[in-house]
Short mmCIF file of C-alpha atoms in Angstrom, two decimals:
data_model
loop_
_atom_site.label_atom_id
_atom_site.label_comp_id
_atom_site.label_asym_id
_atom_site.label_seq_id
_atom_site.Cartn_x
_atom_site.Cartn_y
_atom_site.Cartn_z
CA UNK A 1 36.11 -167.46 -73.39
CA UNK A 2 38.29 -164.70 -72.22
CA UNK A 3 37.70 -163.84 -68.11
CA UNK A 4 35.30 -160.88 -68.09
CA UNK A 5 34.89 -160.88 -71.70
CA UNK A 6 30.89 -160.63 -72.86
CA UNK A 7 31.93 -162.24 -76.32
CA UNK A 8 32.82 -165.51 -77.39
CA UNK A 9 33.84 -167.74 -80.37
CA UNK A 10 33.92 -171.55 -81.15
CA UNK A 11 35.19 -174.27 -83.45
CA UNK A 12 33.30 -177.28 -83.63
CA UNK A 13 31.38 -176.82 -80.60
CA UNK A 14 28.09 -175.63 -79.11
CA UNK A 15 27.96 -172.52 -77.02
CA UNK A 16 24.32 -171.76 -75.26
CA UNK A 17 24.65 -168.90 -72.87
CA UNK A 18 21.42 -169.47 -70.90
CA UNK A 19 18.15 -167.12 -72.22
CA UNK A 20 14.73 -166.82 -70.37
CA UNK A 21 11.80 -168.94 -72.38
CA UNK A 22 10.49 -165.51 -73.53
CA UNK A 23 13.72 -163.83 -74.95
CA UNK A 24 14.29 -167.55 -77.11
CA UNK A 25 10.39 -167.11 -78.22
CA UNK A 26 11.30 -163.63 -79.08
CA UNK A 27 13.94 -164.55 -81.35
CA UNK A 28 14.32 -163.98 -85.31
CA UNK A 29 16.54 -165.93 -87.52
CA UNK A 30 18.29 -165.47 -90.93
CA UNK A 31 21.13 -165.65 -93.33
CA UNK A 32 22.73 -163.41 -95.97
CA UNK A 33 26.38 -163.68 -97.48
CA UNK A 34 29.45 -162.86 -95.34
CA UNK A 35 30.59 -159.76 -97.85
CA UNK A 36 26.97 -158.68 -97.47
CA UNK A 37 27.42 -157.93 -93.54
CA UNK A 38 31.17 -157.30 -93.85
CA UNK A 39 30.44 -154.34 -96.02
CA UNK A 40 27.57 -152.85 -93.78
CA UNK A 41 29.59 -153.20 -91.07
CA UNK A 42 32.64 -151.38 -93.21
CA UNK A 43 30.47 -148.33 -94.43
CA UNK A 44 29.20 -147.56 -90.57
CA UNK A 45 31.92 -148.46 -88.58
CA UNK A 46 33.78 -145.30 -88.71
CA UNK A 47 30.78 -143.39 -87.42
CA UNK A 48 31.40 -145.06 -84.00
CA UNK A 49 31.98 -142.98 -80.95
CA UNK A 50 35.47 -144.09 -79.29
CA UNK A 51 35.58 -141.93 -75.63
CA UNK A 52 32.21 -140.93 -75.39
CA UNK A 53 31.16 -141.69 -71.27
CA UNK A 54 28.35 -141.25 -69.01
CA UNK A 55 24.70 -141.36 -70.72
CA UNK A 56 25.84 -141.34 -73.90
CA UNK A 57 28.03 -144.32 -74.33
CA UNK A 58 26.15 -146.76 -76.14
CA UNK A 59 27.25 -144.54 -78.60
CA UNK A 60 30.54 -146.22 -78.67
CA UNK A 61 28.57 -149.27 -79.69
CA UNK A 62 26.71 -149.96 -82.99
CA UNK A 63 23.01 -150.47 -83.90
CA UNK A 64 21.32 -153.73 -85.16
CA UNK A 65 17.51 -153.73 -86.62
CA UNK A 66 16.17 -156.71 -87.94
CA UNK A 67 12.16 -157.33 -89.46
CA UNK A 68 11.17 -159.99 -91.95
CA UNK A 69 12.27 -157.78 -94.69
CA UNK A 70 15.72 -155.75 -94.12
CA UNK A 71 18.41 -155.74 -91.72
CA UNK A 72 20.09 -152.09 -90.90
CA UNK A 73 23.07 -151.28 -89.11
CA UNK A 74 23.70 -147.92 -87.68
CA UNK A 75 26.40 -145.96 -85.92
CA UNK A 76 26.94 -142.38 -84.76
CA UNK A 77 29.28 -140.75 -82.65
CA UNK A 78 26.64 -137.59 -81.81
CA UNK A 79 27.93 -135.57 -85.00
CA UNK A 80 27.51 -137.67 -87.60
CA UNK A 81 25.45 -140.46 -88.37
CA UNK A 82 25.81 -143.75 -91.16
CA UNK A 83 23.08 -146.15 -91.65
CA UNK A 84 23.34 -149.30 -94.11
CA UNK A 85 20.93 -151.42 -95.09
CA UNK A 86 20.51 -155.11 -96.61
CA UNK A 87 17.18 -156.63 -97.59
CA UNK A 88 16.77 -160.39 -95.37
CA UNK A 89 13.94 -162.79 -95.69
CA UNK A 90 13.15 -164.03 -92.05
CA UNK A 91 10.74 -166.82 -91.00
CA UNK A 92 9.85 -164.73 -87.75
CA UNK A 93 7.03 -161.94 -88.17
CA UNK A 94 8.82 -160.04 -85.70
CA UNK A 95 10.90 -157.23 -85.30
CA UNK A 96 14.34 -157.07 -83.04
CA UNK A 97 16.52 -154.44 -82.43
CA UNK A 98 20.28 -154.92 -80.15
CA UNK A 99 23.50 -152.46 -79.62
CA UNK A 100 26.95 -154.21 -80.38
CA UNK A 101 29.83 -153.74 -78.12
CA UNK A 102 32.59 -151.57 -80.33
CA UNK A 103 34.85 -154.94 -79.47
CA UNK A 104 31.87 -157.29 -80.97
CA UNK A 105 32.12 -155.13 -83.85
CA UNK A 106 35.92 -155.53 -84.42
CA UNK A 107 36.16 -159.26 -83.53
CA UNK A 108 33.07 -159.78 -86.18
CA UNK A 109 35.14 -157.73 -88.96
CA UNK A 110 37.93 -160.30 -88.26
CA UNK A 111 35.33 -163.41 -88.54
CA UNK A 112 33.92 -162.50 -91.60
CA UNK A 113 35.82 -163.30 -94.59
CA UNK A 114 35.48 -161.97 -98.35
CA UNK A 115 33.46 -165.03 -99.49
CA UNK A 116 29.41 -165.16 -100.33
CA UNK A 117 29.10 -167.97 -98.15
CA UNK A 118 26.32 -167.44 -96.12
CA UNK A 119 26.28 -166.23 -92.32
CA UNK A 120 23.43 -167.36 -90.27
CA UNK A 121 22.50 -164.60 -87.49
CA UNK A 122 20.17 -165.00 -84.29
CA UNK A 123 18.99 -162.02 -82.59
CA UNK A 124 17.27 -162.12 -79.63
CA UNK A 125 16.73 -159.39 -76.56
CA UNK A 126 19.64 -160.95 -74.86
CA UNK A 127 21.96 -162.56 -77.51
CA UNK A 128 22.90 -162.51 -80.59
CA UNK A 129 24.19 -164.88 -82.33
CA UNK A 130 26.93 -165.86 -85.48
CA UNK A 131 27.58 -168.61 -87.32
CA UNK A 132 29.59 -169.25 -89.84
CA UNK A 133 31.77 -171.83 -92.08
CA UNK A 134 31.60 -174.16 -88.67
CA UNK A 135 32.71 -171.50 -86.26
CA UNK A 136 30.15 -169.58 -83.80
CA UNK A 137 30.17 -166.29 -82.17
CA UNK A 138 27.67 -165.56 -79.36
CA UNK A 139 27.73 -161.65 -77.60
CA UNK A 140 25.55 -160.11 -75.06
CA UNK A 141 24.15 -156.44 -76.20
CA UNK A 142 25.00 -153.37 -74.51
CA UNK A 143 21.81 -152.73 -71.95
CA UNK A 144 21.61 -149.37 -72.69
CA UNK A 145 19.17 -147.58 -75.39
CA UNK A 146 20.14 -146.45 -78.67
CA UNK A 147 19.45 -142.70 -79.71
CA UNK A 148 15.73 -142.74 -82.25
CA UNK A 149 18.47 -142.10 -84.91
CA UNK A 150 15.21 -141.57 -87.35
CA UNK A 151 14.35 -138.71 -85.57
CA UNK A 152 17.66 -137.18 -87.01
CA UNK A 153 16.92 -137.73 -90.45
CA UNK A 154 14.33 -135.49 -91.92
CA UNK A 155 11.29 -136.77 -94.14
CA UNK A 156 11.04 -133.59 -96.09
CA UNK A 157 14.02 -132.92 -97.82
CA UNK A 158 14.31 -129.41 -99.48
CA UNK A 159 17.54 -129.97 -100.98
CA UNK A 160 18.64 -133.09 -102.46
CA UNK A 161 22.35 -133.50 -104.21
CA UNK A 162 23.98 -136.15 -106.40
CA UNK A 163 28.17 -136.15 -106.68
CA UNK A 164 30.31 -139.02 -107.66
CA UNK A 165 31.23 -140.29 -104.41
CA UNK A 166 35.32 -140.51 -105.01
CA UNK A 167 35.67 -136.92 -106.33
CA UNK A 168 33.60 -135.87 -103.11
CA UNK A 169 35.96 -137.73 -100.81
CA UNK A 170 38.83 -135.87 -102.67
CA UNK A 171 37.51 -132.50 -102.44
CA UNK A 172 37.18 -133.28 -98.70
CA UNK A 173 40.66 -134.73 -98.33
CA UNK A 174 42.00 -131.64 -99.79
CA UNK A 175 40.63 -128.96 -98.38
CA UNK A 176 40.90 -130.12 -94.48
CA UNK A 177 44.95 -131.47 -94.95
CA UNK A 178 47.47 -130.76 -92.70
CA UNK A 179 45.47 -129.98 -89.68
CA UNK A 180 41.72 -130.79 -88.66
CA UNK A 181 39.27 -127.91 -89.83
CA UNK A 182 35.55 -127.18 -89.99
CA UNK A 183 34.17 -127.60 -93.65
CA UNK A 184 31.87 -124.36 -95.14
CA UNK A 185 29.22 -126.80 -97.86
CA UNK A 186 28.11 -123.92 -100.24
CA UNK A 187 25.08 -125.97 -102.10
CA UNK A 188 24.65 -124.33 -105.72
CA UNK A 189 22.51 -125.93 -108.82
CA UNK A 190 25.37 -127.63 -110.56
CA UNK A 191 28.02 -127.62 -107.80
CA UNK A 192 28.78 -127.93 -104.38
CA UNK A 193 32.07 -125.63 -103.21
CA UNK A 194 33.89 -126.67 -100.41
CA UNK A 195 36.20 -124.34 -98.00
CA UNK A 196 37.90 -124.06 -94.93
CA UNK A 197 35.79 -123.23 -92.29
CA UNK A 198 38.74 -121.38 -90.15
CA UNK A 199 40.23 -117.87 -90.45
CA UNK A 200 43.54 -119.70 -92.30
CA UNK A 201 44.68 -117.29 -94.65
CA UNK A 202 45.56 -119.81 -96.93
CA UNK A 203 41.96 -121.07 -97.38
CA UNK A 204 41.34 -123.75 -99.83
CA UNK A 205 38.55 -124.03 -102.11
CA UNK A 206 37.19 -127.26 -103.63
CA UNK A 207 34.66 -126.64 -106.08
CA UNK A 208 32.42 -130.35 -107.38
CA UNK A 209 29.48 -131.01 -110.10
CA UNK A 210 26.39 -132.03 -108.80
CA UNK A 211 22.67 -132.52 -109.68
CA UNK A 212 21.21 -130.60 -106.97
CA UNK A 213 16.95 -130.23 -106.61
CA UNK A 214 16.46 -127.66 -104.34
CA UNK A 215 17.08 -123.88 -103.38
CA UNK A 216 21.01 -122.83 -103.32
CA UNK A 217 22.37 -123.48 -99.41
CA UNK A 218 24.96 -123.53 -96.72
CA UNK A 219 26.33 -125.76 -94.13
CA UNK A 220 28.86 -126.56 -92.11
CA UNK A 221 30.69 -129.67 -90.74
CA UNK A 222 32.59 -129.69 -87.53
CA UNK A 223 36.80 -130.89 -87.49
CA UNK A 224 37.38 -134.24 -87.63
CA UNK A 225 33.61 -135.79 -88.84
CA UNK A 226 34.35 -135.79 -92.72
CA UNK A 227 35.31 -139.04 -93.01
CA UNK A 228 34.11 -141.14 -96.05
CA UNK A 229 33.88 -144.99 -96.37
#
């Protein structure tokens, strides 16, 4: 273990960091295959924050919610959220929720390989725990509290719209290249037009088909938070 380092790994040998009775009795324990988490962790990662300080900097860490029935991860930087899911089957009748370190996060990416072997995952209040193909990787959370990140997502939904994913990221790529800009989302019934949200004179317009239920609609993104995994 690296001096002042809150995570560590292991080959062929047992690492306990000591727990309290009550944290071990509030532990829950499961398995699902290593592409399984490496891909959750993939499709939220980006929505990290990287320099946020003060009160807000768990939000440089990521999210971890566990019941007998699903595992979600979820990130967001304050602007934009990502949440992925993965259904579990867990012994434990309990519930657990922890905040990874960004560096957990990274170091776990690197652990995980592109196999279906399975990882087994231990999540109590004050450790979590990874094993895998005979190696181990033990972290403490971050103490802080994560944002209610459900609070953010609405359960009445006025407008919903369905794009192919890839011609969505394209649209995006093109109309905010060569410098960061704000993105205008003009919502109609059978498209979705993206523009520049600046006063560039040379304003691009990306124009996609979508299935759209809803009235037509208009957003705006800020620079910089239209990345796509």
């Amino acid at each position: 273990m690296r001096a002042g380092a809150k995570f560590c790994t292991s080959c062929g040998a047992k690492c306990t960091p000591a727990a309290s009775p009550a944290a071990e009795s509030a532990a829950i324990s499961f398995e699902l295959p290593q592409t399984a988490l490496k891909r959750m962790l993939a499709m939220v990662q980006y929505a990290m924050g990287t320099d946020v300080v003060g009160p807000r900097e768990v939000l440089n860490g990521l999210l971890m919610v566990v019941d007998s029935r699903e595992l979600r991860v979820i990130a967001t930087d304050g602007h934009r959220l990502a949440m992925a899911t993965h259904p579990v089957s867990a012994q434990e009748a309990i519930s657990q929720k922890i905040v990874l370190a960004r560096n957990t996060v990274v170091e776990l990416m690197e652990l995980l390989a592109q196999r279906d072997t399975p990882v087994a995952i231990d999540i109590s209040p004050r450790q979590v725990r990874f094993r895998v193909d005979g190696r181990s990787s033990a972290s403490e959370p971050v103490d802080r509290e994560f944002p209610d990140y459900q609070s953010f997502i609405s359960s009445h939904r006025a407008n919903v719209m369905r794009i192919n994913r890839q011609a969505l990221a394209q649209a995006l790529k093109r109309t905010s290249r060569d410098e960061p800009c704000g993105v205008q989302w003009v919502l109609n019934e059978n498209s979705l037009v993206l523009s520049r949200a600046d006063a560039n004179p040379r304003e691009r317009k990306k124009s996609c088909q979508s299935s759209t239920t809803g009235p037509p609609c208009a957003s705006a993104s800020m620079p910089g938070i239209c990345s796509m995994r």
